[in-house]
Short mmCIF file of C-alpha atoms and ligand atoms in Angstrom, two decimals:
data_model
loop_
_atom_site.label_atom_id
_atom_site.label_comp_id
_atom_site.label_asym_id
_atom_site.label_seq_id
_atom_site.Cartn_x
_atom_site.Cartn_y
_atom_site.Cartn_z
CA MET A 336 12.60 4.44 12.02
CA LYS A 337 12.69 7.77 9.28
CA GLN A 338 14.59 10.40 10.81
CA LEU A 339 12.47 13.41 8.89
CA HIS A 340 11.16 15.79 11.23
CA SER A 341 11.17 18.60 8.66
CA LYS A 342 8.49 20.17 6.06
CA PRO A 343 7.85 16.59 3.79
CA ASN A 344 9.38 16.68 0.44
CA LEU A 345 5.95 14.92 -0.62
CA THR A 346 6.71 14.41 -4.60
CA LEU A 347 3.57 13.00 -5.71
CA THR A 348 5.73 9.72 -7.81
CA CYS A 349 7.30 8.74 -4.66
CA TYR A 350 4.22 7.46 -3.12
CA ARG A 351 1.10 5.30 -4.96
CA ALA A 352 -1.11 5.71 -1.91
CA GLY A 353 -2.64 8.00 0.79
CA VAL A 354 -4.64 6.81 4.19
CA PHE A 355 -6.33 9.30 6.14
CA ASP A 356 -7.46 9.07 9.32
CA LEU A 357 -11.29 10.78 9.90
CA ASP A 358 -12.02 12.54 12.25
CA GLY A 359 -9.83 15.68 13.08
CA VAL A 360 -7.73 14.93 9.99
CA VAL A 361 -9.89 15.10 6.70
CA THR A 362 -13.30 15.78 9.10
CA ASP A 363 -13.58 17.79 12.24
CA SER A 364 -15.71 15.38 13.60
CA ALA A 365 -13.14 14.69 16.56
CA ARG A 366 -14.75 18.00 17.91
CA LEU A 367 -18.11 15.79 18.29
CA HIS A 368 -16.82 13.05 19.74
CA CYS A 369 -14.87 14.74 22.26
CA LEU A 370 -17.83 16.88 23.89
CA ALA A 371 -19.91 13.65 23.08
CA TRP A 372 -17.24 11.84 25.94
CA GLN A 373 -17.35 14.85 27.86
CA ARG A 374 -21.24 14.92 27.87
CA LEU A 375 -21.14 10.76 29.52
CA PHE A 376 -17.94 10.91 32.01
CA ASP A 377 -19.30 13.94 33.01
CA ALA A 378 -23.01 12.05 33.57
CA TYR A 379 -21.17 9.35 34.79
CA ARG A 380 -19.32 11.18 37.66
CA ALA A 381 -22.16 12.99 38.87
CA GLU A 382 -23.79 9.49 38.99
CA ARG A 383 -21.07 7.29 41.40
CA VAL A 384 -21.01 11.02 43.65
CA GLU A 385 -24.74 10.50 44.19
CA GLN A 386 -24.63 6.73 44.20
CA ASP A 387 -21.07 5.81 46.29
CA ARG A 388 -20.13 9.18 47.41
CA VAL A 389 -16.97 9.31 45.51
CA SER A 390 -15.82 11.03 43.07
CA PHE A 391 -12.83 11.34 40.44
CA ALA A 392 -10.67 14.21 38.43
CA ALA A 393 -13.24 15.13 35.78
CA PHE A 394 -12.70 15.17 31.77
CA ASP A 395 -10.49 17.05 30.56
CA PRO A 396 -11.45 17.39 26.88
CA ASN A 397 -7.69 18.29 26.11
CA GLU A 398 -5.19 16.38 28.22
CA ASP A 399 -7.34 13.25 28.83
CA TYR A 400 -9.27 13.17 25.09
CA ARG A 401 -5.76 13.08 23.25
CA ARG A 402 -3.80 10.54 25.98
CA TYR A 403 -6.51 8.04 26.72
CA ILE A 404 -9.12 8.44 23.38
CA ASP A 405 -8.55 9.82 20.67
CA GLY A 406 -8.19 7.16 17.98
CA LYS A 407 -9.38 4.14 19.80
CA PRO A 408 -12.04 2.14 19.14
CA ARG A 409 -15.21 3.54 21.47
CA TYR A 410 -15.22 0.64 24.46
CA GLU A 411 -11.32 1.06 24.83
CA GLY A 412 -11.47 4.67 24.89
CA VAL A 413 -13.92 3.61 27.93
CA ARG A 414 -11.68 1.28 29.30
CA SER A 415 -8.53 3.45 29.44
CA PHE A 416 -9.68 6.53 30.11
CA LEU A 417 -11.25 4.74 33.83
CA GLU A 418 -8.59 3.23 34.70
CA SER A 419 -6.78 6.67 34.21
CA ARG A 420 -9.10 7.07 37.19
CA MET A 421 -8.19 4.03 38.65
CA ILE A 422 -11.52 2.47 38.13
CA HIS A 423 -11.90 -0.76 36.55
CA LEU A 424 -15.53 -1.82 35.33
CA PRO A 425 -16.82 -5.13 34.00
CA PHE A 426 -16.61 -5.23 29.90
CA GLY A 427 -20.35 -6.14 29.39
CA THR A 428 -21.37 -6.47 26.08
CA PRO A 429 -22.14 -4.84 23.31
CA GLN A 430 -25.61 -5.53 23.91
CA ASP A 431 -25.88 -3.66 27.46
CA SER A 432 -27.91 -0.95 27.43
CA ALA A 433 -26.56 2.85 27.59
CA ASP A 434 -27.50 2.69 31.49
CA ARG A 435 -25.50 -0.06 32.63
CA GLU A 436 -22.44 0.37 34.23
CA THR A 437 -19.95 -1.77 32.40
CA VAL A 438 -17.20 -0.14 29.64
CA CYS A 439 -19.62 -1.59 26.93
CA GLY A 440 -22.86 -0.18 28.75
CA LEU A 441 -20.68 3.50 29.01
CA GLY A 442 -19.62 3.41 25.57
CA ASN A 443 -23.16 3.07 24.11
CA ARG A 444 -24.32 5.79 26.12
CA LYS A 445 -21.43 8.13 24.71
CA GLN A 446 -22.89 6.63 21.07
CA ARG A 447 -26.17 8.01 21.86
CA PHE A 448 -24.33 11.35 22.77
CA PHE A 449 -22.55 11.54 19.97
CA GLU A 450 -25.57 10.82 17.36
CA GLN A 451 -27.48 13.57 19.70
CA LEU A 452 -24.54 16.19 18.11
CA LEU A 453 -23.90 15.37 15.03
CA ALA A 454 -27.79 15.40 14.06
CA SER A 455 -28.09 18.42 16.01
CA GLN A 456 -24.82 20.40 15.05
CA GLY A 457 -23.71 18.46 11.83
CA VAL A 458 -19.82 17.86 10.93
CA GLU A 459 -17.74 20.14 8.97
CA VAL A 460 -15.02 19.31 6.04
CA PHE A 461 -11.47 20.44 6.61
CA ALA A 462 -10.95 22.07 3.10
CA SER A 463 -7.87 21.42 2.04
CA SER A 464 -7.67 18.44 3.33
CA ILE A 465 -10.40 17.53 0.60
CA ALA A 466 -8.00 20.00 -1.72
CA PHE A 467 -5.12 17.67 -1.06
CA ILE A 468 -6.59 14.09 -1.39
CA GLU A 469 -8.47 15.92 -4.83
CA SER A 470 -5.05 16.77 -6.09
CA ILE A 471 -3.79 13.06 -5.26
CA ARG A 472 -6.03 11.30 -6.33
CA ALA A 473 -6.38 13.16 -9.48
CA ALA A 474 -2.21 12.34 -10.16
CA GLY A 475 -3.00 8.92 -9.77
CA LEU A 476 -2.71 7.81 -5.79
CA LYS A 477 -5.09 5.68 -4.44
CA THR A 478 -6.66 6.77 -1.10
CA ALA A 479 -7.78 5.31 2.12
CA VAL A 480 -9.93 5.91 5.02
CA VAL A 481 -9.36 4.51 8.39
CA SER A 482 -11.31 5.53 11.20
CA SER A 483 -12.02 3.10 14.79
CA SER A 484 -15.53 4.78 14.85
CA LYS A 485 -18.59 2.56 13.82
CA ASN A 486 -20.08 6.33 12.68
CA ALA A 487 -16.98 6.89 9.50
CA ARG A 488 -19.82 6.06 6.85
CA VAL A 489 -22.32 7.70 8.00
CA VAL A 490 -20.14 10.95 8.87
CA LEU A 491 -18.56 10.29 5.40
CA THR A 492 -21.69 10.35 3.53
CA GLY A 493 -23.12 12.81 5.37
CA VAL A 494 -20.60 15.33 4.33
CA GLY A 495 -20.09 13.50 0.73
CA ALA A 496 -16.72 12.54 1.03
CA HIS A 497 -17.05 8.96 0.45
CA HIS A 498 -16.17 8.98 -3.24
CA LEU A 499 -12.81 10.12 -2.48
CA PHE A 500 -11.86 7.04 -0.98
CA ASP A 501 -10.93 3.62 -2.76
CA ALA A 502 -11.62 1.65 0.22
CA VAL A 503 -12.66 2.43 4.09
CA VAL A 504 -11.98 0.33 7.18
CA ASP A 505 -14.12 1.66 10.27
CA GLY A 506 -14.81 0.22 13.47
CA ILE A 507 -17.59 -1.99 12.17
CA ASP A 508 -14.97 -3.70 9.73
CA SER A 509 -12.53 -3.61 12.31
CA GLU A 510 -15.36 -6.11 14.90
CA ARG A 511 -16.12 -8.35 11.83
CA LEU A 512 -12.54 -9.12 10.78
CA GLY A 513 -11.00 -8.64 13.96
CA LEU A 514 -8.75 -6.26 13.72
CA ASN A 515 -6.74 -4.87 17.11
CA GLY A 516 -7.83 -0.82 17.25
CA LYS A 517 -4.75 1.73 17.35
CA PRO A 518 -1.93 2.21 18.53
CA HIS A 519 -2.11 -1.55 16.91
CA PRO A 520 -0.93 -1.73 13.01
CA ASP A 521 -4.21 -3.60 11.90
CA ILE A 522 -6.38 -1.21 10.39
CA PHE A 523 -3.27 0.93 8.45
CA SER A 524 -1.96 -2.84 7.40
CA HIS A 525 -5.13 -3.64 6.35
CA ALA A 526 -6.21 -0.79 4.35
CA ALA A 527 -2.82 -1.33 2.31
CA SER A 528 -4.13 -4.11 1.87
CA LEU A 529 -6.82 -3.16 0.29
CA LEU A 530 -5.20 -0.84 -2.31
CA ALA A 531 -3.12 -3.21 -2.56
CA ILE A 532 -0.43 -1.27 -2.41
CA PRO A 533 2.57 -2.21 0.09
CA PRO A 534 2.36 0.16 2.93
CA GLU A 535 6.24 1.76 2.65
CA ARG A 536 5.16 2.44 -0.70
CA ALA A 537 2.13 4.55 1.00
CA PHE A 538 1.69 7.41 3.08
CA ALA A 539 -0.45 7.96 6.74
CA VAL A 540 -2.49 11.09 7.69
CA GLU A 541 -3.01 11.17 11.32
CA ASP A 542 -3.83 13.69 14.12
CA ALA A 543 -4.03 10.97 17.10
CA LEU A 544 -0.83 10.03 19.26
CA SER A 545 -2.60 6.26 18.76
CA GLY A 546 -3.01 7.11 15.04
CA VAL A 547 0.59 7.78 14.01
CA GLU A 548 2.05 4.74 16.55
CA ALA A 549 -0.22 2.33 14.59
CA ALA A 550 0.87 3.58 11.07
CA SER A 551 4.35 3.58 12.03
CA ARG A 552 4.24 0.14 13.30
CA ALA A 553 2.49 -0.45 9.96
CA GLY A 554 5.59 0.06 7.85
CA PHE A 555 3.93 3.29 6.05
CA GLY A 556 6.73 5.11 3.96
CA LEU A 557 5.95 8.20 5.81
CA VAL A 558 3.83 8.99 8.77
CA VAL A 559 2.46 12.94 8.81
CA GLY A 560 1.05 13.62 12.19
CA VAL A 561 -1.73 16.79 11.61
CA ASP A 562 -1.51 18.41 15.52
CA ARG A 563 -4.61 20.61 15.60
CA ALA A 564 -4.44 20.11 20.00
CA GLY A 565 -0.25 21.42 19.93
CA GLN A 566 1.60 18.18 20.42
CA ARG A 567 3.87 18.26 18.02
CA GLU A 568 5.92 16.77 20.00
CA ASP A 569 4.16 14.02 21.45
CA LEU A 570 3.40 13.07 17.61
CA LEU A 571 6.74 12.93 17.44
CA ALA A 572 7.69 10.54 19.80
CA HIS A 573 4.92 8.33 18.95
CA GLY A 574 6.04 7.83 15.08
CA ALA A 575 5.19 10.67 13.15
CA ASP A 576 7.84 11.10 10.60
CA ILE A 577 6.97 15.03 9.91
CA VAL A 578 4.46 16.95 11.88
CA ILE A 579 1.70 19.73 10.18
CA ASP A 580 -0.87 21.97 11.50
CA ASP A 581 -3.12 21.55 8.48
CA LEU A 582 -2.86 19.73 5.21
CA ILE A 583 -2.75 22.88 3.27
CA GLU A 584 1.02 22.43 3.69
CA LEU A 585 0.70 19.42 1.68
CA LEU A 586 -0.91 20.45 -1.04
CA PRO A 587 1.55 20.14 -4.39
CA SER A 588 2.87 23.71 -6.31
CA GLU A 589 2.08 23.51 -9.57
CA ALA A 590 5.54 22.05 -10.77
CA ALA A 591 5.54 19.65 -8.09
CA GLN A 592 2.81 17.52 -10.12
CA GLY A 593 4.64 17.77 -12.80
CA ALA A 594 3.87 17.04 -16.61
CA PRO A 595 2.39 14.02 -17.87
CA LEU A 596 4.99 11.52 -18.66
CA PRO A 597 6.20 11.77 -21.97
CA ASP A 598 5.35 9.30 -24.76
CA ALA A 599 8.37 7.04 -25.47
CA LEU A 600 6.69 6.24 -29.12
CA ALA A 601 5.81 10.18 -30.27
CA GLY A 602 9.24 10.98 -28.40
CA PHE A 603 11.07 8.59 -30.36
CA ASP A 604 13.88 10.58 -31.76
CA GLY A 605 14.66 12.29 -28.45
CA ILE A 606 15.07 8.85 -26.77
CA ALA A 607 17.59 7.92 -29.96
CA GLU A 608 19.11 11.01 -29.70
CA ARG A 609 19.52 10.52 -25.64
CA LEU A 610 21.07 7.14 -26.86
CA GLY A 611 23.65 8.50 -29.72
CA HIS A 612 26.05 6.21 -30.04
CA ARG A 613 25.37 3.67 -27.09
CA LEU A 614 24.14 0.46 -27.32
CA PRO A 615 20.92 0.01 -25.57
CA ALA A 616 20.81 -3.31 -22.73
CA ILE A 617 17.07 -3.80 -22.66
CA PHE A 618 15.30 -4.87 -19.61
CA LEU A 619 11.58 -6.32 -20.17
CA ASP A 620 9.05 -7.01 -18.16
CA TYR A 621 6.66 -9.97 -19.38
CA ASP A 622 2.61 -10.00 -18.15
CA GLY A 623 1.26 -6.46 -19.67
CA THR A 624 4.50 -5.17 -21.56
CA LEU A 625 4.81 -8.15 -24.14
CA THR A 626 1.84 -9.48 -23.69
CA PRO A 627 -1.53 -8.12 -22.88
CA ILE A 628 -3.10 -8.84 -19.10
CA VAL A 629 -5.29 -11.75 -19.85
CA ALA A 630 -7.56 -14.25 -17.43
CA ARG A 631 -5.36 -16.92 -16.81
CA PRO A 632 -1.57 -16.83 -16.42
CA GLU A 633 -1.71 -19.66 -18.52
CA LEU A 634 -3.20 -17.69 -21.27
CA ALA A 635 -0.45 -14.89 -21.46
CA ILE A 636 1.19 -16.16 -24.83
CA LEU A 637 3.78 -14.27 -26.74
CA ASP A 638 2.97 -12.93 -30.06
CA GLU A 639 4.98 -14.67 -32.66
CA ALA A 640 5.47 -10.48 -34.28
CA MET A 641 6.31 -9.52 -30.76
CA ARG A 642 8.70 -13.11 -30.87
CA LEU A 643 10.68 -11.75 -34.01
CA ILE A 644 11.70 -8.29 -32.88
CA LEU A 645 12.80 -9.66 -29.71
CA LYS A 646 14.86 -12.07 -31.61
CA ARG A 647 16.53 -9.09 -33.67
CA LEU A 648 17.17 -7.00 -30.71
CA GLY A 649 18.94 -10.24 -29.53
CA GLN A 650 21.38 -9.79 -32.52
CA ARG A 651 22.37 -6.40 -31.55
CA CYS A 652 22.75 -6.04 -28.12
CA SER A 653 21.67 -7.69 -24.47
CA VAL A 654 17.86 -8.78 -23.60
CA ALA A 655 16.86 -9.79 -20.24
CA ILE A 656 13.52 -10.80 -19.51
CA VAL A 657 12.71 -10.39 -15.99
CA SER A 658 9.70 -11.16 -14.88
CA GLY A 659 7.48 -11.93 -11.91
CA ARG A 660 6.79 -15.65 -13.11
CA ASP A 661 8.87 -19.13 -12.53
CA ARG A 662 12.15 -18.31 -14.25
CA ALA A 663 11.41 -21.30 -16.70
CA ASN A 664 8.05 -20.80 -17.30
CA VAL A 665 8.72 -17.18 -18.70
CA ALA A 666 11.40 -18.84 -20.62
CA GLU A 667 9.19 -21.46 -21.95
CA LEU A 668 6.63 -18.63 -22.33
CA VAL A 669 9.52 -16.78 -24.30
CA GLY A 670 10.81 -19.61 -25.97
CA ILE A 671 14.57 -17.36 -27.21
CA GLY A 672 17.42 -19.58 -25.75
CA SER A 673 19.59 -16.33 -26.47
CA LEU A 674 18.21 -14.46 -24.05
CA VAL A 675 18.49 -14.08 -20.38
CA TYR A 676 15.48 -14.68 -17.89
CA ALA A 677 15.69 -13.34 -14.78
CA GLY A 678 12.23 -15.04 -12.68
CA SER A 679 10.42 -14.59 -9.13
CA HIS A 680 10.67 -11.21 -9.25
CA GLY A 681 14.66 -11.33 -10.19
CA PHE A 682 15.34 -14.11 -7.13
CA ASP A 683 16.36 -16.59 -9.97
CA ILE A 684 18.87 -16.13 -13.70
CA THR A 685 19.94 -17.64 -16.25
CA GLY A 686 21.11 -16.85 -19.62
CA PRO A 687 23.51 -17.75 -21.97
CA GLY A 688 27.18 -18.67 -21.54
CA GLY A 689 26.49 -20.46 -17.91
CA LEU A 690 24.71 -17.47 -16.85
CA HIS A 691 23.29 -18.56 -13.10
CA MET A 692 22.73 -16.48 -10.10
CA GLN A 693 20.07 -17.57 -6.99
CA TYR A 694 20.27 -14.81 -4.50
CA GLU A 695 21.94 -15.83 -1.86
CA ARG A 696 20.12 -17.38 0.78
CA ALA A 697 17.02 -17.49 -1.18
CA ALA A 698 16.87 -21.32 -1.19
CA GLU A 699 16.48 -21.07 3.37
CA PHE A 700 13.13 -20.09 2.31
CA LEU A 701 12.00 -22.87 0.33
CA PRO A 702 10.32 -24.55 3.05
CA HIS A 703 8.42 -21.33 4.19
CA LEU A 704 6.94 -20.92 0.91
CA ALA A 705 6.45 -24.72 0.81
CA THR A 706 4.59 -24.46 3.90
CA ALA A 707 2.35 -21.20 2.52
CA GLU A 708 1.79 -23.11 -0.31
CA THR A 709 0.28 -26.22 1.34
CA GLN A 710 -1.99 -23.77 3.48
CA LEU A 711 -3.34 -21.04 0.65
CA GLN A 712 -4.26 -24.02 -1.48
CA GLN A 713 -6.59 -25.53 1.54
CA ARG A 714 -7.81 -22.80 3.00
CA LEU A 715 -8.57 -21.15 -0.08
CA ALA A 716 -9.96 -24.07 -1.66
CA GLY A 717 -13.32 -23.14 -1.09
CA ILE A 718 -13.54 -19.46 -2.72
CA ARG A 719 -14.08 -19.85 -6.76
CA GLY A 720 -12.27 -18.54 -8.89
CA VAL A 721 -8.50 -18.32 -6.78
CA LEU A 722 -5.34 -19.53 -8.23
CA VAL A 723 -2.85 -20.32 -6.45
CA GLU A 724 0.85 -20.12 -8.83
CA ARG A 725 3.91 -21.46 -7.32
CA LYS A 726 6.83 -20.05 -8.39
CA ARG A 727 10.26 -20.90 -7.30
CA PHE A 728 10.97 -18.27 -4.94
CA ALA A 729 7.61 -16.53 -4.67
CA ILE A 730 3.39 -18.05 -4.60
CA ALA A 731 0.98 -15.74 -6.23
CA ILE A 732 -2.30 -15.65 -5.32
CA HIS A 733 -5.00 -14.88 -8.35
CA TYR A 734 -8.22 -13.21 -7.15
CA ARG A 735 -8.97 -11.58 -10.89
CA LEU A 736 -11.56 -14.41 -11.47
CA VAL A 737 -12.95 -14.05 -7.62
CA ALA A 738 -16.62 -12.58 -7.15
CA GLU A 739 -15.91 -9.40 -5.99
CA SER A 740 -18.10 -9.63 -3.02
CA ASP A 741 -14.47 -12.67 -1.83
CA VAL A 742 -11.93 -10.74 -2.75
CA ASP A 743 -11.90 -9.96 0.88
CA ARG A 744 -12.07 -13.53 1.99
CA VAL A 745 -8.76 -14.02 -0.51
CA LEU A 746 -6.87 -10.96 1.36
CA THR A 747 -7.22 -11.99 4.71
CA THR A 748 -6.72 -15.78 4.27
CA VAL A 749 -3.67 -14.44 2.24
CA GLU A 750 -2.68 -12.20 5.13
CA SER A 751 -3.11 -14.77 8.00
CA VAL A 752 -1.28 -17.04 5.78
CA ALA A 753 1.05 -14.41 5.89
CA GLU A 754 1.05 -13.55 9.10
CA GLY A 755 2.06 -17.12 10.35
CA LEU A 756 4.69 -16.88 8.56
CA PRO A 757 7.08 -14.09 8.86
CA GLN A 758 9.77 -15.24 6.66
CA LEU A 759 7.43 -13.71 3.95
CA ARG A 760 6.61 -10.60 2.45
CA ARG A 761 3.38 -9.60 1.24
CA THR A 762 3.31 -7.88 -2.11
CA GLY A 763 0.46 -7.37 -4.69
CA GLY A 764 0.34 -6.63 -8.49
CA LYS A 765 -2.81 -6.77 -10.98
CA LYS A 766 -5.50 -8.55 -9.32
CA VAL A 767 -2.53 -10.50 -7.32
CA PHE A 768 -1.30 -10.87 -3.81
CA GLU A 769 1.83 -11.92 -3.31
CA LEU A 770 4.44 -13.93 -1.05
CA ARG A 771 7.60 -13.89 -1.48
CA PRO A 772 11.02 -14.70 0.63
CA ARG A 773 11.56 -11.12 3.10
CA LEU A 774 15.13 -10.62 1.41
CA PRO A 775 16.97 -7.78 0.26
CA TRP A 776 16.64 -8.54 -3.30
CA ASP A 777 13.68 -7.34 -6.31
CA LYS A 778 13.88 -6.54 -10.12
CA GLY A 779 15.75 -3.15 -9.47
CA LYS A 780 18.64 -5.07 -7.32
CA ALA A 781 18.55 -7.85 -10.10
CA VAL A 782 19.12 -5.44 -13.03
CA PHE A 783 21.96 -4.17 -10.89
CA TRP A 784 23.75 -7.19 -10.84
CA LEU A 785 23.06 -8.24 -14.59
CA LEU A 786 24.94 -5.33 -15.98
CA GLU A 787 27.73 -6.17 -13.40
CA ALA A 788 27.53 -9.63 -14.34
CA LEU A 789 27.11 -9.18 -18.40
CA ASP A 790 29.54 -6.41 -18.21
CA LEU A 791 27.11 -4.27 -18.86
CA SER A 792 28.25 -1.03 -16.33
CA GLN A 793 30.05 0.36 -19.33
CA ALA A 794 29.88 4.29 -20.62
CA ASP A 795 29.06 2.80 -24.16
CA VAL A 796 26.10 1.25 -22.40
CA MET A 797 22.02 2.55 -22.10
CA PRO A 798 19.84 0.00 -19.68
CA ILE A 799 16.40 0.57 -21.14
CA TYR A 800 13.66 -1.24 -18.71
CA LEU A 801 10.07 -1.58 -19.65
CA GLY A 802 7.21 -2.67 -17.29
CA ASP A 803 4.01 -2.13 -16.14
CA ASP A 804 3.17 -3.14 -12.83
CA GLU A 805 4.05 -1.95 -9.02
CA THR A 806 7.49 -4.60 -8.99
CA ASP A 807 8.81 -2.84 -11.92
CA GLU A 808 8.44 0.45 -9.72
CA ASP A 809 12.49 -1.26 -8.09
CA ALA A 810 13.30 -1.14 -11.47
CA PHE A 811 12.47 2.37 -12.65
CA ALA A 812 14.07 3.48 -10.02
CA ALA A 813 17.42 1.78 -10.78
CA MET A 814 17.20 2.99 -13.82
CA ARG A 815 16.94 6.89 -12.53
CA GLU A 816 19.68 5.82 -9.99
CA ILE A 817 22.15 5.12 -12.78
CA GLY A 818 20.82 7.42 -15.57
CA GLY A 819 19.02 4.17 -17.77
CA LEU A 820 15.25 4.86 -19.32
CA GLY A 821 12.42 3.52 -17.32
CA LEU A 822 9.31 2.94 -19.84
CA PHE A 823 6.22 2.66 -18.04
CA VAL A 824 3.48 0.87 -20.04
CA GLY A 825 -0.06 1.63 -19.49
CA ASP A 826 -2.58 4.84 -18.43
CA ALA A 827 -0.88 8.22 -18.21
CA SER A 828 -2.81 8.80 -14.60
CA GLN A 829 -0.30 6.44 -13.52
CA VAL A 830 2.39 7.33 -10.52
CA THR A 831 5.37 6.16 -11.60
CA ALA A 832 9.40 6.17 -11.14
CA ALA A 833 9.52 5.75 -14.84
CA SER A 834 10.67 8.38 -16.85
CA HIS A 835 8.57 8.33 -20.06
CA ARG A 836 5.51 5.72 -21.28
CA LEU A 837 3.74 3.60 -23.76
CA SER A 838 0.19 3.15 -23.65
CA ASP A 839 -0.41 -0.72 -24.01
CA THR A 840 1.85 -3.98 -25.66
CA VAL A 841 0.85 -2.83 -29.04
CA CYS A 842 3.19 0.24 -28.30
CA VAL A 843 5.78 -1.73 -26.56
CA GLY A 844 6.01 -3.60 -30.02
CA ARG A 845 6.39 -0.53 -32.12
CA PHE A 846 8.48 0.83 -30.11
CA LEU A 847 11.17 -2.24 -29.77
CA GLU A 848 10.18 -2.82 -33.38
CA ARG A 849 11.73 1.05 -34.03
CA LEU A 850 14.57 0.01 -31.89
CA ALA A 851 15.75 -2.87 -33.79
CA ASP A 852 15.22 -0.94 -37.32
CA MET A 853 17.67 2.13 -35.86
CA LEU A 854 20.55 -1.23 -34.28
CA GLU A 855 20.47 -2.83 -37.69
CA THR A 856 20.32 0.31 -39.90
CA HIS A 857 23.59 1.38 -37.41
CA SER A 858 25.66 -2.11 -37.35
O1 LIG B 341 6.83 -9.44 -13.96
P1 LIG B 341 5.39 -10.10 -14.77
O2 LIG B 341 6.43 -10.66 -15.47
O3 LIG B 341 4.94 -8.85 -15.09
O4 LIG B 341 4.53 -10.71 -14.00
C1 LIG B 341 3.33 -10.54 -12.47
C2 LIG B 341 2.73 -11.61 -12.51
O5 LIG B 341 2.57 -12.16 -13.84
C3 LIG B 341 1.01 -12.39 -13.92
O6 LIG B 341 0.27 -12.17 -13.18
C4 LIG B 341 -0.60 -11.21 -14.27
O7 LIG B 341 -0.81 -11.52 -15.64
C5 LIG B 341 -1.88 -12.86 -15.51
C6 LIG B 341 -1.69 -13.37 -16.82
O8 LIG B 341 -2.41 -11.89 -18.20
C7 LIG B 341 -2.97 -12.24 -14.93
O9 LIG B 341 -4.06 -13.15 -15.18
C8 LIG B 341 -2.49 -11.53 -13.45
O10 LIG B 341 -3.81 -11.12 -13.05
C9 LIG B 341 -1.52 -10.71 -13.33
O11 LIG B 341 -1.55 -10.26 -11.83
C10 LIG B 341 2.09 -14.13 -13.02
O12 LIG B 341 1.03 -14.78 -13.30
C11 LIG B 341 2.45 -13.44 -12.11
O13 LIG B 341 3.00 -14.80 -11.59
C12 LIG B 341 3.67 -12.53 -12.19
O14 LIG B 341 3.86 -12.29 -10.85
#
C-alpha cells in the first residue's frame, strides 16, 4: 500500500483512466439517498414501537449513513444498519412488496422514498467534478462511473452526464454479473476491465469508506478519497491514498496539462541534433508500429519497403523487435536473421551470436498457461469471432471480430479463468485481453536487459523505442529513466509516457528511413 497522504501529483500522463463513484462524487444524490434511508428507518422504528413495543436507536444521518450504508448495495445497507441495532430480519426476495418486514422489503421501501425525493427535489452535479472529468477526457484519459445504486443510470441521464463516461457499472449490472458490493473490489475491477486499462494505471475517486476500500483492494494506482462528511482519517484508514475536500483541487493547471507531443518527423532535425555523435539503439514494437492493425493477427504482414529500411538500419546500429507476439512468430514475420527478437512482451529473447534469454521462473508458469489456454478454448468456443492466440509466455484473447453485444461475455469469461489462476495476470491492448505470468517483467525491463546484454549502456549510444500500445508504456517509461527517446505511434490525444509522436505506420517508415539515411551519410 502506498503512503502518499499529501496532495496528489495528478500529472495526467501518469494514469490512463479515472473511475468515479457517482453519489457524493459526481452528483449530490447521496443527500437524497441519505434522506430516503432516514425516512425508512424512522418509519420502521415507529412500527416496531407500535407493534412490539420495542425500540432501537434512531438512524443518525451522519454517523450511521457513512458507517453502515454509504457505498453499499441497497439490501446490504439495510442488513448492515439493522445488524448495528442487533436486528436480524429474514432476507426475503427482491420481489418482496415494500410493506414486508424483510431486508428486501425494507430495501424496496427505501427505493420508493428515493424515487419520490428524486421526483420532488431532483439531483445536481458537482460542477468541479464535471470540470475535472471533462479535463481528463480532453487529455485522452478514459473514464468510468461505478455505483452500487440501481438508480445510477437514471440519475446520470437526469443530470445529462452520461456522455462523460466510457463505461458505467451500477447496481443492476452488479446483480446481473454477480459482482460483490463494495467494500469488495469487484465493481472497480470490472470497470477497469471494461475500459481495458489495468487498475494500477487508473485512479479512483470515492467518498464512501466502503468505496475507498474497494478501489484499494482492486489495486488502483491511486485512490482519492473525497471528504464530504468530515471523515478524512477514516477514509485514509480504509485505503485512500490521499483525501481532498472537492475535485476542484485536482483540476490541472494549464501547465500541468502540457502541450501536445511533438511530432518526431516534423522535429526530426531536433532529434538528430540530440543524437549528435551517438549511435541509436532502436527498439521496435511490431503490431501497430511496423504494420497497421488489421482484423486478424496472421494478416499483419510486414511491408517489403519497411523490411528494407529495417535491414539498412540493422547494418548501422542495433535493432531489436520487442513484441507481445510469440518470439518465433514475430521473428518469422520480420524475417531478418541479424536482428534481436523479444517475444511474449519481453519474456523470451534471442539474437545473433547466440544471444538467448528466457525470464527466470517464466517456465514455471507454463502449466498455468496451458490450463488457461484449455479453459479459454472450451469456454469461449460458443462466442463467434473470438481468437485465442497462444504465445510461449502469454495468451492473447482477441475480440476485434466479436459482436459488440458479446464482448462483455468474453471479458467475464477471461476474468473468471484468470480468477482461478492467480499465477497469471490480465493485461489489455487493442481489442485484446491477455494473460501472462504474474512476474515483475515487462517490455521496459526487457529493454534494460538488452541494453546490458548488448553492451549498449554506453555514453555513445542513445536508445530509441517506438510503440503504439499500452504494453509499450513500460518501455516509454524506461526511456525517460535513462534519457532515451520514446516515440508513440498513434493519435495525438493519447496519454502516454513517450516524448514524441508519429501518426501511423507510414510515418514510422519515413522516420526510420530518415534515420537510416542519416546513419549511412555519417558513416
Ligand atoms: O507488442 P506488439 O508487437 O504490438 O503486439 C501486441 C499484440 O499484437 C497483436 O494483436 C494486435 O494486432 C492484431 C493485428 O493487427 C490485431 O488484430 C489485434 O486486435 C491487436 O491487438 C498480436 O496478435 C498479440 O499477440 C500481441 O500481444
